[in-house]
mmCIF file of C-alpha atoms in Angstrom:
data_model
loop_
_atom_site.group_PDB
_atom_site.id
_atom_site.type_symbol
_atom_site.label_atom_id
_atom_site.label_comp_id
_atom_site.label_asym_id
_atom_site.label_seq_id
_atom_site.Cartn_x
_atom_site.Cartn_y
_atom_site.Cartn_z
ATOM 1 C CA UNK N 1 188.463 61.732 69.949
ATOM 2 C CA UNK N 2 185.698 61.036 72.291
ATOM 3 C CA UNK N 3 182.764 63.114 71.896
ATOM 4 C CA UNK N 4 181.637 65.423 74.754
ATOM 5 C CA UNK N 5 178.958 63.847 77.238
ATOM 6 C CA UNK N 6 175.982 66.007 76.210
ATOM 7 C CA UNK N 7 176.681 65.868 72.638
ATOM 8 C CA UNK N 8 176.646 62.162 72.837
ATOM 9 C CA UNK N 9 172.945 62.276 74.291
ATOM 10 C CA UNK N 10 171.751 63.975 70.983
ATOM 11 C CA UNK N 11 170.591 62.021 68.152
ATOM 12 C CA UNK N 12 172.191 63.076 64.562
ATOM 13 C CA UNK N 13 170.594 66.312 63.305
ATOM 14 C CA UNK N 14 168.603 64.835 60.482
ATOM 15 C CA UNK N 15 167.646 68.249 58.841
ATOM 16 C CA UNK N 16 171.611 69.069 58.490
ATOM 17 C CA UNK N 17 171.802 66.217 55.854
ATOM 18 C CA UNK N 18 169.001 68.002 53.692
ATOM 19 C CA UNK N 19 170.588 71.461 54.310
ATOM 20 C CA UNK N 20 173.835 70.189 52.839
ATOM 21 C CA UNK N 21 172.216 68.825 49.850
ATOM 22 C CA UNK N 22 170.327 72.078 49.420
ATOM 23 C CA UNK N 23 173.490 74.268 49.649
ATOM 24 C CA UNK N 24 175.167 71.954 47.210
ATOM 25 C CA UNK N 25 172.331 72.131 44.771
ATOM 26 C CA UNK N 26 172.226 75.953 44.861
ATOM 27 C CA UNK N 27 175.898 76.178 44.534
ATOM 28 C CA UNK N 28 175.606 74.209 41.336
ATOM 29 C CA UNK N 29 172.984 76.651 39.945
ATOM 30 C CA UNK N 30 169.551 74.920 40.998
ATOM 31 C CA UNK N 31 166.542 76.930 41.669
ATOM 32 C CA UNK N 32 165.584 75.323 44.965
ATOM 33 C CA UNK N 33 162.078 76.080 46.331
ATOM 34 C CA UNK N 34 162.583 75.657 49.889
ATOM 35 C CA UNK N 35 159.661 74.651 51.958
ATOM 36 C CA UNK N 36 161.768 72.901 54.545
ATOM 37 C CA UNK N 37 162.188 75.436 57.288
ATOM 38 C CA UNK N 38 159.406 77.147 59.118
ATOM 39 C CA UNK N 39 161.093 80.417 58.466
ATOM 40 C CA UNK N 40 158.471 83.288 57.968
ATOM 41 C CA UNK N 41 159.039 85.142 54.643
ATOM 42 C CA UNK N 42 156.564 87.951 55.284
ATOM 43 C CA UNK N 43 157.791 91.348 56.131
ATOM 44 C CA UNK N 44 157.584 92.585 59.841
ATOM 45 C CA UNK N 45 154.572 95.196 59.918
ATOM 46 C CA UNK N 46 155.880 98.808 59.297
ATOM 47 C CA UNK N 47 154.715 100.240 62.847
ATOM 48 C CA UNK N 48 156.785 97.513 64.480
ATOM 49 C CA UNK N 49 159.929 98.416 62.352
ATOM 50 C CA UNK N 50 159.284 102.026 62.809
ATOM 51 C CA UNK N 51 159.324 101.757 66.529
ATOM 52 C CA UNK N 52 162.608 99.749 66.357
ATOM 53 C CA UNK N 53 164.253 102.330 64.267
ATOM 54 C CA UNK N 54 162.986 105.193 66.468
ATOM 55 C CA UNK N 55 164.207 103.680 69.721
ATOM 56 C CA UNK N 56 167.647 102.451 68.447
ATOM 57 C CA UNK N 57 168.569 106.117 67.869
ATOM 58 C CA UNK N 58 168.563 106.624 71.760
ATOM 59 C CA UNK N 59 172.033 105.580 72.995
ATOM 60 C CA UNK N 60 170.658 104.849 76.240
ATOM 61 C CA UNK N 61 168.799 101.952 74.917
ATOM 62 C CA UNK N 62 172.177 100.226 73.973
ATOM 63 C CA UNK N 63 173.125 99.098 77.390
ATOM 64 C CA UNK N 64 172.379 95.922 78.986
ATOM 65 C CA UNK N 65 168.420 95.311 79.164
ATOM 66 C CA UNK N 66 166.476 93.264 81.742
ATOM 67 C CA UNK N 67 166.747 89.554 81.644
ATOM 68 C CA UNK N 68 163.224 88.856 82.228
ATOM 69 C CA UNK N 69 162.011 91.629 80.080
ATOM 70 C CA UNK N 70 161.326 95.294 80.296
ATOM 71 C CA UNK N 71 158.042 96.128 82.470
ATOM 72 C CA UNK N 72 156.272 97.594 79.626
ATOM 73 C CA UNK N 73 156.785 94.282 77.369
ATOM 74 C CA UNK N 74 155.634 92.015 80.255
ATOM 75 C CA UNK N 75 152.639 94.255 80.867
ATOM 76 C CA UNK N 76 151.699 94.101 77.100
ATOM 77 C CA UNK N 77 152.099 90.257 77.002
ATOM 78 C CA UNK N 78 149.692 90.081 80.109
ATOM 79 C CA UNK N 79 147.288 92.427 78.330
ATOM 80 C CA UNK N 80 147.318 90.231 75.261
ATOM 81 C CA UNK N 81 146.495 87.157 77.311
ATOM 82 C CA UNK N 82 143.459 89.066 79.016
ATOM 83 C CA UNK N 83 142.040 90.126 75.450
ATOM 84 C CA UNK N 84 142.684 86.946 73.701
ATOM 85 C CA UNK N 85 141.919 84.226 76.301
ATOM 86 C CA UNK N 86 140.498 85.960 79.149
ATOM 87 C CA UNK N 87 143.385 84.817 81.159
ATOM 88 C CA UNK N 88 144.602 87.224 84.037
ATOM 89 C CA UNK N 89 148.399 87.407 84.528
ATOM 90 C CA UNK N 90 150.663 89.369 86.888
ATOM 91 C CA UNK N 91 153.232 90.844 84.764
ATOM 92 C CA UNK N 92 155.731 90.765 87.562
ATOM 93 C CA UNK N 93 155.618 87.254 88.741
ATOM 94 C CA UNK N 94 153.729 85.309 85.920
ATOM 95 C CA UNK N 95 155.219 86.780 82.759
ATOM 96 C CA UNK N 96 158.924 86.507 81.430
ATOM 97 C CA UNK N 97 160.406 87.496 78.118
ATOM 98 C CA UNK N 98 162.548 84.897 76.284
ATOM 99 C CA UNK N 99 164.758 84.837 73.312
ATOM 100 C CA UNK N 100 162.136 83.130 71.229
ATOM 101 C CA UNK N 101 160.056 80.209 72.523
ATOM 102 C CA UNK N 102 162.796 77.746 71.653
ATOM 103 C CA UNK N 103 165.333 79.463 74.188
ATOM 104 C CA UNK N 104 162.536 79.489 76.840
ATOM 105 C CA UNK N 105 161.899 75.832 76.231
ATOM 106 C CA UNK N 106 165.651 74.826 76.535
ATOM 107 C CA UNK N 107 166.208 76.978 79.682
ATOM 108 C CA UNK N 108 163.052 75.609 81.292
ATOM 109 C CA UNK N 109 164.451 72.164 80.879
ATOM 110 C CA UNK N 110 167.707 73.259 82.706
ATOM 111 C CA UNK N 111 165.684 74.868 85.416
ATOM 112 C CA UNK N 112 163.224 72.138 86.526
ATOM 113 C CA UNK N 113 164.812 68.698 85.453
ATOM 114 C CA UNK N 114 167.344 66.607 87.223
ATOM 115 C CA UNK N 115 169.542 63.639 85.566
ATOM 116 C CA UNK N 116 167.032 60.801 85.269
ATOM 117 C CA UNK N 117 163.910 62.648 85.317
ATOM 118 C CA UNK N 118 161.236 61.728 83.108
ATOM 119 C CA UNK N 119 159.620 63.961 80.555
ATOM 120 C CA UNK N 120 156.347 63.118 78.533
ATOM 121 C CA UNK N 121 156.534 64.490 75.057
ATOM 122 C CA UNK N 122 154.637 63.966 71.809
ATOM 123 C CA UNK N 123 156.132 61.959 69.103
ATOM 124 C CA UNK N 124 156.428 63.408 66.342
ATOM 125 C CA UNK N 125 157.183 66.934 67.900
ATOM 126 C CA UNK N 126 159.253 70.098 67.496
ATOM 127 C CA UNK N 127 162.885 68.826 68.281
ATOM 128 C CA UNK N 128 163.508 71.188 71.245
ATOM 129 C CA UNK N 129 160.693 69.720 73.211
ATOM 130 C CA UNK N 130 162.853 66.586 73.485
ATOM 131 C CA UNK N 131 166.300 67.722 72.862
ATOM 132 C CA UNK N 132 166.319 70.526 75.511
ATOM 133 C CA UNK N 133 165.505 67.977 78.212
ATOM 134 C CA UNK N 134 168.048 65.449 76.775
ATOM 135 C CA UNK N 135 170.652 68.142 77.176
ATOM 136 C CA UNK N 136 169.584 68.617 80.550
ATOM 137 C CA UNK N 137 170.109 64.944 81.486
ATOM 138 C CA UNK N 138 166.278 63.840 81.656
ATOM 139 C CA UNK N 139 164.770 61.036 79.832
ATOM 140 C CA UNK N 140 162.067 61.214 77.257
ATOM 141 C CA UNK N 141 158.892 59.030 77.339
ATOM 142 C CA UNK N 142 156.728 59.450 74.130
ATOM 143 C CA UNK N 143 153.115 59.880 73.781
ATOM 144 C CA UNK N 144 150.880 60.296 70.798
ATOM 145 C CA UNK N 145 150.918 63.606 69.191
ATOM 146 C CA UNK N 146 147.225 63.517 68.337
ATOM 147 C CA UNK N 147 144.887 64.636 71.173
ATOM 148 C CA UNK N 148 142.508 61.716 71.778
ATOM 149 C CA UNK N 149 141.871 58.677 73.762
ATOM 150 C CA UNK N 150 145.391 57.205 72.960
ATOM 151 C CA UNK N 151 147.083 60.331 74.383
ATOM 152 C CA UNK N 152 145.411 59.737 77.778
ATOM 153 C CA UNK N 153 146.052 56.033 77.670
ATOM 154 C CA UNK N 154 149.666 56.718 77.091
ATOM 155 C CA UNK N 155 149.748 59.039 80.147
ATOM 156 C CA UNK N 156 148.286 56.499 82.473
ATOM 157 C CA UNK N 157 150.686 53.873 81.350
ATOM 158 C CA UNK N 158 153.574 56.416 81.830
ATOM 159 C CA UNK N 159 152.491 57.231 85.248
ATOM 160 C CA UNK N 160 152.270 53.465 86.212
ATOM 161 C CA UNK N 161 155.390 52.222 84.705
ATOM 162 C CA UNK N 162 157.881 55.149 84.725
ATOM 163 C CA UNK N 163 160.561 55.179 87.337
ATOM 164 C CA UNK N 164 160.875 57.688 88.722
ATOM 165 C CA UNK N 165 157.340 59.229 87.957
ATOM 166 C CA UNK N 166 157.353 61.762 85.082
ATOM 167 C CA UNK N 167 157.717 65.433 86.223
ATOM 168 C CA UNK N 168 156.170 67.202 83.081
ATOM 169 C CA UNK N 169 153.928 66.827 80.160
ATOM 170 C CA UNK N 170 154.756 68.803 76.959
ATOM 171 C CA UNK N 171 151.803 70.085 74.648
ATOM 172 C CA UNK N 172 152.104 71.819 71.340
ATOM 173 C CA UNK N 173 148.587 72.682 69.772
ATOM 174 C CA UNK N 174 148.427 73.790 66.897
ATOM 175 C CA UNK N 175 151.095 71.308 66.642
ATOM 176 C CA UNK N 176 154.439 71.544 64.783
ATOM 177 C CA UNK N 177 154.874 69.575 62.634
ATOM 178 C CA UNK N 178 151.460 67.745 62.445
ATOM 179 C CA UNK N 179 149.100 70.582 62.845
ATOM 180 C CA UNK N 180 146.787 68.895 64.983
ATOM 181 C CA UNK N 181 144.630 71.264 67.085
ATOM 182 C CA UNK N 182 143.167 70.805 70.793
ATOM 183 C CA UNK N 183 140.002 72.088 72.249
ATOM 184 C CA UNK N 184 139.385 73.136 75.776
ATOM 185 C CA UNK N 185 137.651 69.948 76.653
ATOM 186 C CA UNK N 186 140.961 68.123 75.885
ATOM 187 C CA UNK N 187 142.998 70.668 77.983
ATOM 188 C CA UNK N 188 140.440 70.148 80.836
ATOM 189 C CA UNK N 189 141.189 66.501 80.984
ATOM 190 C CA UNK N 190 144.922 67.055 80.742
ATOM 191 C CA UNK N 191 144.937 69.655 83.655
ATOM 192 C CA UNK N 192 142.813 67.257 85.723
ATOM 193 C CA UNK N 193 145.581 64.489 85.062
ATOM 194 C CA UNK N 194 148.352 66.764 85.774
ATOM 195 C CA UNK N 195 146.911 68.180 89.049
ATOM 196 C CA UNK N 196 146.010 64.507 90.170
ATOM 197 C CA UNK N 197 149.610 63.309 89.671
ATOM 198 C CA UNK N 198 151.499 66.449 90.687
ATOM 199 C CA UNK N 199 152.930 66.864 87.084
ATOM 200 C CA UNK N 200 153.844 70.083 85.169
ATOM 201 C CA UNK N 201 152.371 70.972 81.832
ATOM 202 C CA UNK N 202 154.534 72.924 79.502
ATOM 203 C CA UNK N 203 152.567 74.141 76.445
ATOM 204 C CA UNK N 204 153.875 75.431 73.346
ATOM 205 C CA UNK N 205 151.354 77.847 71.797
ATOM 206 C CA UNK N 206 153.580 79.437 69.058
ATOM 207 C CA UNK N 207 150.784 79.138 66.280
ATOM 208 C CA UNK N 208 147.883 80.468 68.379
ATOM 209 C CA UNK N 209 147.226 83.312 65.686
ATOM 210 C CA UNK N 210 147.773 81.120 62.743
ATOM 211 C CA UNK N 211 144.290 79.317 62.302
ATOM 212 C CA UNK N 212 141.896 78.915 59.383
ATOM 213 C CA UNK N 213 138.600 78.188 60.996
ATOM 214 C CA UNK N 214 136.291 80.224 62.876
ATOM 215 C CA UNK N 215 137.312 79.134 66.304
ATOM 216 C CA UNK N 216 140.605 80.344 67.443
ATOM 217 C CA UNK N 217 143.104 77.882 69.239
ATOM 218 C CA UNK N 218 142.442 78.171 73.128
ATOM 219 C CA UNK N 219 145.177 78.406 75.669
ATOM 220 C CA UNK N 220 145.440 75.734 78.415
ATOM 221 C CA UNK N 221 145.737 78.544 80.950
ATOM 222 C CA UNK N 222 141.754 78.960 80.299
ATOM 223 C CA UNK N 223 141.162 75.881 82.237
ATOM 224 C CA UNK N 224 140.485 76.534 85.864
ATOM 225 C CA UNK N 225 143.279 75.319 87.975
ATOM 226 C CA UNK N 226 145.756 75.209 85.096
ATOM 227 C CA UNK N 227 147.688 77.997 86.590
ATOM 228 C CA UNK N 228 148.809 75.766 89.480
ATOM 229 C CA UNK N 229 150.677 73.392 87.072
ATOM 230 C CA UNK N 230 151.188 75.105 83.885
ATOM 231 C CA UNK N 231 153.732 77.286 81.903
ATOM 232 C CA UNK N 232 152.888 78.307 78.276
ATOM 233 C CA UNK N 233 155.271 79.460 75.752
ATOM 234 C CA UNK N 234 154.390 81.998 73.013
ATOM 235 C CA UNK N 235 156.365 83.625 70.213
ATOM 236 C CA UNK N 236 156.148 86.769 68.147
ATOM 237 C CA UNK N 237 157.923 85.121 65.300
ATOM 238 C CA UNK N 238 154.745 83.767 63.506
ATOM 239 C CA UNK N 239 152.223 86.141 64.724
ATOM 240 C CA UNK N 240 154.091 89.430 63.791
ATOM 241 C CA UNK N 241 156.538 87.826 61.067
ATOM 242 C CA UNK N 242 159.371 88.534 63.364
ATOM 243 C CA UNK N 243 161.438 85.142 63.416
ATOM 244 C CA UNK N 244 164.832 86.905 63.434
ATOM 245 C CA UNK N 245 163.864 89.296 66.146
ATOM 246 C CA UNK N 246 163.997 86.233 68.741
ATOM 247 C CA UNK N 247 161.079 87.537 71.033
ATOM 248 C CA UNK N 248 158.984 85.024 72.987
ATOM 249 C CA UNK N 249 157.459 84.565 76.353
ATOM 250 C CA UNK N 250 156.826 82.166 79.062
ATOM 251 C CA UNK N 251 153.684 82.767 81.338
ATOM 252 C CA UNK N 252 151.873 81.108 83.928
ATOM 253 C CA UNK N 253 152.741 79.102 87.280
ATOM 254 C CA UNK N 254 154.746 81.662 89.377
ATOM 255 C CA UNK N 255 157.140 78.803 90.651
ATOM 256 C CA UNK N 256 158.135 77.754 87.176
ATOM 257 C CA UNK N 257 158.440 81.304 85.687
ATOM 258 C CA UNK N 258 160.518 82.264 88.667
ATOM 259 C CA UNK N 259 162.717 79.196 88.102
ATOM 260 C CA UNK N 260 163.172 80.067 84.406
ATOM 261 C CA UNK N 261 163.934 83.650 85.439
ATOM 262 C CA UNK N 262 166.687 82.463 87.833
ATOM 263 C CA UNK N 263 168.413 80.286 85.312
ATOM 264 C CA UNK N 264 168.204 83.182 82.593
ATOM 265 C CA UNK N 265 169.576 85.729 85.083
ATOM 266 C CA UNK N 266 172.895 83.699 84.921
ATOM 267 C CA UNK N 267 172.923 83.264 81.153
ATOM 268 C CA UNK N 268 171.928 86.438 79.443
ATOM 269 C CA UNK N 269 170.836 90.072 79.701
ATOM 270 C CA UNK N 270 167.643 89.710 77.714
ATOM 271 C CA UNK N 271 166.899 90.988 74.291
ATOM 272 C CA UNK N 272 168.261 94.244 72.837
ATOM 273 C CA UNK N 273 166.160 96.870 74.418
ATOM 274 C CA UNK N 274 164.882 98.525 71.232
ATOM 275 C CA UNK N 275 163.752 95.078 69.993
ATOM 276 C CA UNK N 276 161.761 94.689 73.266
ATOM 277 C CA UNK N 277 160.142 98.320 72.817
ATOM 278 C CA UNK N 278 159.232 97.223 69.390
ATOM 279 C CA UNK N 279 157.786 94.090 70.567
ATOM 280 C CA UNK N 280 155.634 95.987 73.049
ATOM 281 C CA UNK N 281 154.460 98.213 70.180
ATOM 282 C CA UNK N 282 153.420 94.990 68.389
ATOM 283 C CA UNK N 283 151.507 93.458 71.207
ATOM 284 C CA UNK N 284 149.745 96.911 71.981
ATOM 285 C CA UNK N 285 149.173 97.910 68.385
ATOM 286 C CA UNK N 286 146.767 97.269 65.713
ATOM 287 C CA UNK N 287 145.712 93.624 64.893
ATOM 288 C CA UNK N 288 144.756 94.066 61.260
ATOM 289 C CA UNK N 289 148.273 92.721 60.408
ATOM 290 C CA UNK N 290 147.762 89.526 62.277
ATOM 291 C CA UNK N 291 144.506 89.006 60.232
ATOM 292 C CA UNK N 292 146.379 89.848 57.008
ATOM 293 C CA UNK N 293 149.216 87.274 57.827
ATOM 294 C CA UNK N 294 146.674 84.594 58.762
ATOM 295 C CA UNK N 295 144.974 85.199 55.364
ATOM 296 C CA UNK N 296 148.307 84.870 53.423
ATOM 297 C CA UNK N 297 148.791 81.589 55.022
ATOM 298 C CA UNK N 298 145.382 80.264 54.397
ATOM 299 C CA UNK N 299 145.630 81.113 50.682
ATOM 300 C CA UNK N 300 149.022 79.496 50.426
ATOM 301 C CA UNK N 301 147.485 76.290 52.239
ATOM 302 C CA UNK N 302 144.648 76.287 49.780
ATOM 303 C CA UNK N 303 147.318 76.404 46.833
ATOM 304 C CA UNK N 304 149.394 73.597 48.195
ATOM 305 C CA UNK N 305 146.536 71.388 48.991
ATOM 306 C CA UNK N 306 144.977 71.948 45.464
ATOM 307 C CA UNK N 307 148.062 72.034 43.307
ATOM 308 C CA UNK N 308 149.869 69.064 44.938
ATOM 309 C CA UNK N 309 146.715 67.125 44.699
ATOM 310 C CA UNK N 310 146.680 67.717 40.865
ATOM 311 C CA UNK N 311 150.252 66.935 40.697
ATOM 312 C CA UNK N 312 149.345 63.377 42.194
ATOM 313 C CA UNK N 313 150.300 63.920 45.946
ATOM 314 C CA UNK N 314 147.443 64.192 48.246
ATOM 315 C CA UNK N 315 148.177 66.419 51.019
ATOM 316 C CA UNK N 316 145.707 66.980 53.812
ATOM 317 C CA UNK N 317 144.597 70.621 54.484
ATOM 318 C CA UNK N 318 145.684 71.736 58.106
ATOM 319 C CA UNK N 319 143.221 73.520 60.319
ATOM 320 C CA UNK N 320 146.049 75.654 61.651
ATOM 321 C CA UNK N 321 149.824 76.481 61.768
ATOM 322 C CA UNK N 322 152.033 77.243 58.812
ATOM 323 C CA UNK N 323 152.740 73.610 57.731
ATOM 324 C CA UNK N 324 151.166 70.735 55.681
ATOM 325 C CA UNK N 325 151.874 67.457 57.323
ATOM 326 C CA UNK N 326 151.974 65.389 54.177
ATOM 327 C CA UNK N 327 151.886 61.540 54.034
ATOM 328 C CA UNK N 328 154.639 60.215 51.640
ATOM 329 C CA UNK N 329 153.072 58.825 48.333
ATOM 330 C CA UNK N 330 152.858 55.077 48.839
ATOM 331 C CA UNK N 331 155.080 54.334 46.122
ATOM 332 C CA UNK N 332 157.974 55.921 48.108
ATOM 333 C CA UNK N 333 156.857 55.112 51.514
ATOM 334 C CA UNK N 334 159.405 52.445 52.031
ATOM 335 C CA UNK N 335 162.239 54.743 51.412
ATOM 336 C CA UNK N 336 161.516 56.606 54.608
ATOM 337 C CA UNK N 337 161.226 60.500 54.920
ATOM 338 C CA UNK N 338 164.978 61.340 54.755
ATOM 339 C CA UNK N 339 165.489 59.524 51.557
ATOM 340 C CA UNK N 340 162.361 60.942 50.019
ATOM 341 C CA UNK N 341 163.129 64.445 50.910
ATOM 342 C CA UNK N 342 166.480 63.916 49.190
ATOM 343 C CA UNK N 343 164.803 62.633 46.099
ATOM 344 C CA UNK N 344 162.557 65.721 45.840
ATOM 345 C CA UNK N 345 165.540 68.013 46.252
ATOM 346 C CA UNK N 346 167.671 66.137 43.674
ATOM 347 C CA UNK N 347 164.817 65.587 41.175
ATOM 348 C CA UNK N 348 162.252 68.236 41.708
ATOM 349 C CA UNK N 349 164.242 71.159 43.127
ATOM 350 C CA UNK N 350 162.022 71.300 46.212
ATOM 351 C CA UNK N 351 162.974 71.049 49.798
ATOM 352 C CA UNK N 352 160.804 69.694 52.439
ATOM 353 C CA UNK N 353 161.550 68.652 56.146
ATOM 354 C CA UNK N 354 161.679 64.984 56.636
ATOM 355 C CA UNK N 355 159.280 63.665 59.376
ATOM 356 C CA UNK N 356 161.837 61.544 60.968
ATOM 357 C CA UNK N 357 163.591 64.669 62.187
ATOM 358 C CA UNK N 358 160.626 65.263 64.573
ATOM 359 C CA UNK N 359 160.469 61.667 65.925
ATOM 360 C CA UNK N 360 160.529 58.140 64.571
ATOM 361 C CA UNK N 361 156.783 58.153 64.384
ATOM 362 C CA UNK N 362 156.845 60.994 61.716
ATOM 363 C CA UNK N 363 158.936 58.859 59.145
ATOM 364 C CA UNK N 364 155.901 58.249 56.844
ATOM 365 C CA UNK N 365 155.465 61.968 56.455
ATOM 366 C CA UNK N 366 157.240 65.104 55.567
ATOM 367 C CA UNK N 367 156.511 68.710 56.669
ATOM 368 C CA UNK N 368 155.862 71.343 53.898
ATOM 369 C CA UNK N 369 156.247 74.890 55.008
ATOM 370 C CA UNK N 370 153.910 77.646 53.699
ATOM 371 C CA UNK N 371 156.982 79.958 53.453
ATOM 372 C CA UNK N 372 156.985 80.722 49.623
ATOM 373 C CA UNK N 373 154.576 82.798 47.648
ATOM 374 C CA UNK N 374 151.662 81.215 45.682
ATOM 375 C CA UNK N 375 153.417 81.464 42.294
ATOM 376 C CA UNK N 376 156.581 79.683 43.825
ATOM 377 C CA UNK N 377 154.059 76.984 45.346
ATOM 378 C CA UNK N 378 152.445 76.405 42.186
ATOM 379 C CA UNK N 379 156.002 75.999 40.480
ATOM 380 C CA UNK N 380 156.864 73.453 43.310
ATOM 381 C CA UNK N 381 153.718 71.434 42.440
ATOM 382 C CA UNK N 382 154.728 71.439 38.619
ATOM 383 C CA UNK N 383 158.166 70.267 39.455
ATOM 384 C CA UNK N 384 156.724 67.509 41.826
ATOM 385 C CA UNK N 385 154.288 66.478 39.079
ATOM 386 C CA UNK N 386 157.130 65.965 36.552
ATOM 387 C CA UNK N 387 159.096 64.066 39.118
ATOM 388 C CA UNK N 388 156.144 61.674 40.067
ATOM 389 C CA UNK N 389 155.177 61.206 36.482
ATOM 390 C CA UNK N 390 158.785 60.146 35.286
ATOM 391 C CA UNK N 391 159.805 58.210 38.508
ATOM 392 C CA UNK N 392 158.966 54.875 37.099
ATOM 393 C CA UNK N 393 161.328 55.269 34.120
ATOM 394 C CA UNK N 394 164.015 57.334 35.771
ATOM 395 C CA UNK N 395 164.415 55.619 39.120
ATOM 396 C CA UNK N 396 163.732 51.901 38.671
ATOM 397 C CA UNK N 397 167.490 51.122 38.458
ATOM 398 C CA UNK N 398 168.320 53.454 41.362
ATOM 399 C CA UNK N 399 165.768 52.682 44.102
ATOM 400 C CA UNK N 400 163.059 50.023 44.643
ATOM 401 C CA UNK N 401 159.798 51.534 44.051
ATOM 402 C CA UNK N 402 156.499 50.105 45.507
ATOM 403 C CA UNK N 403 154.001 48.976 42.688
ATOM 404 C CA UNK N 404 150.359 48.703 43.039
ATOM 405 C CA UNK N 405 149.066 45.042 42.346
#
């Protein structure tokens, strides 16, 4: 039976292969340490849960909600941008609530792109950045994920050689999966380029509060003139450990926000009102929970970097995000990230995300999520140490291994 047109445009979902192996191993009794999915394991702060349970008791909140978000929530998000970035937003025209940043990106793609439009997206990158536009009928032209001269060289080439001219640039810093970070100087150059060529900027800032240095990651909207061309997506999933609540935002350019609101008005009635009220309490409430969450991820990062290194696998320390972007050990690099991820599952009981799932330029890496406690992370390192130490003896007849000469 022939596949549906939009489904044919999507590449195979790489992560599903790892998920199937993971489920099979668990069914057989294996204790899998799952570092594959970016699924925060920390509890949602108590004051947010308390607000939800309070409001849900009121039957009036069980009716349809507002697709663009209740006014108090949009005001709270605008106030957060004012405190955190010094960016002034009109909550009525420049803020819209989304069902997580992922839904916001996907529906923005539907709102602004026509079949054949060209979108500039980092490679490797979070899958919705490309898949959302592929489903909308657009075409993807890749640019480097790392902010630097090569990124701008790729932008210049894209404008010269793409037909039609690109309509949007996707940014994601701190980056998923690579953990790259960008500064305001980089954003100034991107905004100048976008304004010069009349191209939109779609910025994913989901990890704005998960950083480990002294300087918080900036918003591209801090750049003068960015509001003319930019919409930025944020999420409460990581900041407040609320992944299953599905609460995010798109803020910025009025025309883009209005287009997203128009599409969403046909598709949903917004998040459950008690969730929106609790999200308002999160944004307006104390920030000590954000600091505590950041500290937990910092400690986990340090455990992974130290213990994995001692196990024989050098993992670079990320400056931000809840992920380590780890080069595959040289001995296994020729296998590619999917086969290496399968090996870790089968031989070390550790699940990671294969880099190929984020784009072909990620195939020499895997993404390690900081989503288990420190004890479990150390156990993962011990499992990996045993796997690496015995690989030559146990795998030489199974897979070709690179040998140092």
